[in-house]
Short mmCIF file of C-alpha atoms in Angstrom, two decimals:
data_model
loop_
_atom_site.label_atom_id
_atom_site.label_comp_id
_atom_site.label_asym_id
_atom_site.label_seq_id
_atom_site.Cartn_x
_atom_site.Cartn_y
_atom_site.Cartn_z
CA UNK D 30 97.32 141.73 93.32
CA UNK D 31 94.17 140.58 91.37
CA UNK D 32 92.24 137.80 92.70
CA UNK D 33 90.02 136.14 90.28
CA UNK D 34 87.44 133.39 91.93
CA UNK D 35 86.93 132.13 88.50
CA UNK D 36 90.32 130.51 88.49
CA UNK D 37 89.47 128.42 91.74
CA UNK D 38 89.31 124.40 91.06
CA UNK D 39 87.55 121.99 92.57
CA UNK D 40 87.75 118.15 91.85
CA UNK D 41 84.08 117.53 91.93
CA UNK D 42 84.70 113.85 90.47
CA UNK D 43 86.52 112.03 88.06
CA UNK D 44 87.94 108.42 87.86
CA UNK D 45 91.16 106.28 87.77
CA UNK D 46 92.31 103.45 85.06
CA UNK D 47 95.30 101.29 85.33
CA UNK D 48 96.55 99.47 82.11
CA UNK D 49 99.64 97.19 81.71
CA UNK D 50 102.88 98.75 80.71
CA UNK D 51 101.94 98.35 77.23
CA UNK D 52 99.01 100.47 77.07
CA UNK D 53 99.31 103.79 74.58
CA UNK D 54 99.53 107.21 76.43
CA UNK D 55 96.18 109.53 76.65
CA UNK D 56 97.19 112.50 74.19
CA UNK D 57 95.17 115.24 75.54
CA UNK D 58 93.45 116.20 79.03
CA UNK D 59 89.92 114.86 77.12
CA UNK D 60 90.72 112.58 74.66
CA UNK D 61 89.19 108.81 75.31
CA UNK D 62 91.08 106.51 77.74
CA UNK D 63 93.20 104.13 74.75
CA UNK D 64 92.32 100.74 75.17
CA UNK D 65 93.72 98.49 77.52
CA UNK D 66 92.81 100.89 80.62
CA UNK D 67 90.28 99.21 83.49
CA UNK D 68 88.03 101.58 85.13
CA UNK D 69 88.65 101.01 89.16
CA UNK D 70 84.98 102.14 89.66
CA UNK D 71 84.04 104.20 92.62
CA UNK D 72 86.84 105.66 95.04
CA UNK D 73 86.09 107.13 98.37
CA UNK D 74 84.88 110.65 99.31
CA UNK D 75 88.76 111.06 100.28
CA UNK D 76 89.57 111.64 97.03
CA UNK D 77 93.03 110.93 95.30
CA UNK D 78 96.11 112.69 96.94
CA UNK D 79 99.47 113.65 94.92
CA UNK D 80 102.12 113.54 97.20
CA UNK D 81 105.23 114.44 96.99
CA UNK D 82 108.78 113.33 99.20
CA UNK D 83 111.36 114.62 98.95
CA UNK D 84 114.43 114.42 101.34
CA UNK D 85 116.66 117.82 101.20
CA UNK D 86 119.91 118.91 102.94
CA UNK D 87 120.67 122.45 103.31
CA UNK D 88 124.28 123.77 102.86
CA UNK D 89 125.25 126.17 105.21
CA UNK D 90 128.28 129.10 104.85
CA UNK D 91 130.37 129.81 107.77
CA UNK D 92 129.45 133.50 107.31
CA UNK D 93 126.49 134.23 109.25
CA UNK D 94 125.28 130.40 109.25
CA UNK D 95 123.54 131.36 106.20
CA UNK D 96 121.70 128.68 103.96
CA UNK D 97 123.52 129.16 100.37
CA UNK D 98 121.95 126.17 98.58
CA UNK D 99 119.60 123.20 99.51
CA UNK D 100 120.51 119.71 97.68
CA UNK D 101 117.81 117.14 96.78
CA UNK D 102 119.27 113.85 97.57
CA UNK D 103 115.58 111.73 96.80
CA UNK D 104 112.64 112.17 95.38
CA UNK D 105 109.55 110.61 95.69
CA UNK D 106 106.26 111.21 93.61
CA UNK D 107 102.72 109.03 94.65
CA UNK D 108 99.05 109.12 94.08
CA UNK D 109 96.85 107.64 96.95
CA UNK D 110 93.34 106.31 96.92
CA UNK D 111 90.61 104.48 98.34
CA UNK D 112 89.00 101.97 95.92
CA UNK D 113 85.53 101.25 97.79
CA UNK D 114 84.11 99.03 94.56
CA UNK D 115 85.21 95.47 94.92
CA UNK D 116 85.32 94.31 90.70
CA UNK D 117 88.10 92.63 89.09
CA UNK D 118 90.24 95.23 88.75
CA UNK D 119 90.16 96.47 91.68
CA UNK D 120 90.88 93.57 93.44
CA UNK D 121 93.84 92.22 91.04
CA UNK D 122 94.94 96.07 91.35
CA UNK D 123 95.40 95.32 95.24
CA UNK D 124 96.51 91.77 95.40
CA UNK D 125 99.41 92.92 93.14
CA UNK D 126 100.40 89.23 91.11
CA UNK D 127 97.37 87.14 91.73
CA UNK D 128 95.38 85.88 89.90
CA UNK D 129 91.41 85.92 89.36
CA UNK D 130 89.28 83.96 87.91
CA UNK D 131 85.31 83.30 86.84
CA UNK D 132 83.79 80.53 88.39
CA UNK D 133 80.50 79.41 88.37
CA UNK D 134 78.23 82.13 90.17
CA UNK D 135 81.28 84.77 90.79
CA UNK D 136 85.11 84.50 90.85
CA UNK D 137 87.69 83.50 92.60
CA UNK D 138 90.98 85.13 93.33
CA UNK D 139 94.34 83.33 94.48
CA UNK D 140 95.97 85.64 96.55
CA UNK D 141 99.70 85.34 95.91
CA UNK D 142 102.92 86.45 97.53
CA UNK D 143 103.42 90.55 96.21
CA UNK D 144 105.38 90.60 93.27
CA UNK D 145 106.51 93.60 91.25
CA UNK D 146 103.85 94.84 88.87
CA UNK D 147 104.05 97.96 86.84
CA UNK D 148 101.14 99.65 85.29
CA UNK D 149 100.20 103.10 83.80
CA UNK D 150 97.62 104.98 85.51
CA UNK D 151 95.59 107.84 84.08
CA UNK D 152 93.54 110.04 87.01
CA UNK D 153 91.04 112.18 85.42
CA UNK D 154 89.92 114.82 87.32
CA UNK D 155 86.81 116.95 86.12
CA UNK D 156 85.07 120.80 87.57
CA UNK D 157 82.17 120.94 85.33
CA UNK D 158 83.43 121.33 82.20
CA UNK D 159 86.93 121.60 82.85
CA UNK D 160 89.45 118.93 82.83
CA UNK D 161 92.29 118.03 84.25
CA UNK D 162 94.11 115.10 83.29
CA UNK D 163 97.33 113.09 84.90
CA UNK D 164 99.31 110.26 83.23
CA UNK D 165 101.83 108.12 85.37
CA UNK D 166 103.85 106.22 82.65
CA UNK D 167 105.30 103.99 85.03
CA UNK D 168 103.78 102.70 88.46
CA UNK D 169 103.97 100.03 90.85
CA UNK D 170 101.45 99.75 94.08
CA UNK D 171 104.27 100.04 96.41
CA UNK D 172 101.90 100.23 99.90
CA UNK D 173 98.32 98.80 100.94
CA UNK D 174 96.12 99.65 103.81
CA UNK D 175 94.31 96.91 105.38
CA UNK D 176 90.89 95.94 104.26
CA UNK D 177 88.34 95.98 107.31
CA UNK D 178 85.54 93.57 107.35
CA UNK D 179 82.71 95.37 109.37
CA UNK D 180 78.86 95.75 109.25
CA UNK D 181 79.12 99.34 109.08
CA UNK D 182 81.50 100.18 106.73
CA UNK D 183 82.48 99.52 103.01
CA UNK D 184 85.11 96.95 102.27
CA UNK D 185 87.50 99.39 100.95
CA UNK D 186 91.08 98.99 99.19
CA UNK D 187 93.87 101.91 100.20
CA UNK D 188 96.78 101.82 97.89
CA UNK D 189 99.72 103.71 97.06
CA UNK D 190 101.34 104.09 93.40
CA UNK D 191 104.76 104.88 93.65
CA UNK D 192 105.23 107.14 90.13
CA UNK D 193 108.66 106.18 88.33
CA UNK D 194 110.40 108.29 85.91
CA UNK D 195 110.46 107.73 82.35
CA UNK D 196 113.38 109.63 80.20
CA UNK D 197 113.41 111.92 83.42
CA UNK D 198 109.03 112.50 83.30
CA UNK D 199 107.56 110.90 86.38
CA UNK D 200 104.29 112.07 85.44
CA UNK D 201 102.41 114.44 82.19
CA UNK D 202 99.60 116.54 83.84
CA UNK D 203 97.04 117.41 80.76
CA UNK D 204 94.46 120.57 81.26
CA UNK D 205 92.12 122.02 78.66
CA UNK D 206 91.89 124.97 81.39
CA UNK D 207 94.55 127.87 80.82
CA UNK D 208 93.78 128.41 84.88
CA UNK D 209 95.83 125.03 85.60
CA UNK D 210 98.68 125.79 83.15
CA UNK D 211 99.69 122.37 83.00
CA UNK D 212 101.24 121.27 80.20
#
């Protein structure tokens, strides 16, 4: 076995952009964001978290009770974030279908019943000079955390985006690092 420490990754910062459904696609792990993408700004010291569920069921042979083949009846692919900078898109990000706008000396934002929105997201994710770069053609914020109103802490947005397959590609992980080997 050889073990190479140069090969180790960390996510030392990065950002994430939404854009409506009509947005272009990123073409390489550090090409510019294509128009139409908003910046959601700062986003916790948690990071961003790929997730993946996925609910199995094993089939088991009469001979020996061994497991001969596991079936994937759902799958579920998600990226998870804090958003701690309250901005415009941000906040229309979170109240999913309401609307904002400028008023004299801010903004205002109706908050509406949830409706379903679908964006694109693009998460970069950068080690130095190394890139790493994942596009979610088709996402909806499917689950919010609560937003906490407190003197010691930041008024923070937790969401969930549910990635949907397109032509059978949930999501298109870009890397100008042979290390990641993402293609």
């Amino acid at each position: 076995m050889t073990l190479d420490a140069q090969k180790v990754r960390v996510a030392v910062t990065g950002a994430v952009y939404a854009g409506p459904t009509s947005s272009t696609a990123p073409t390489s792990a550090v090409s510019a964001v294509p128009a139409g993408y908003n910046d959601l700004g700062y986003i916790s010291e948690d990071g961003v978290t790929e997730a993946y569920d996925e609910d199995v069921q094993d089939i088991q042979a009469w001979q020996g009770g061994a497991i001969v083949r596991t079936l994937i009846s759902s799958s579920k692919a998600s990226l998870s974030f804090t958003m701690i900078e309250s901005k415009a898109s941000t906040l229309e990000l979170y109240h999913k279908g309401s609307t904002m706008e400028a008023v004299s000396g801010g903004y205002k934002i109706d908050v509406k019943l949830p409706n379903v929105v679908r964006k694109k997201f693009i998460l970069d994710v950068l080690d130095g000079s190394t890139h790493l770069r994942i596009y979610v053609p088709d996402g909806e914020v499917t689950e919010r955390g609560e937003i906490t109103y407190i003197n010691d802490e930041t008024i923070s947005y937790n969401v969930t985006i549910t990635c949907y397959p397109v032509a059978d590609v949930v999501m298109t992980k870009y890397s100008d690092d042979a290390y990641w080997g993402y293609s």
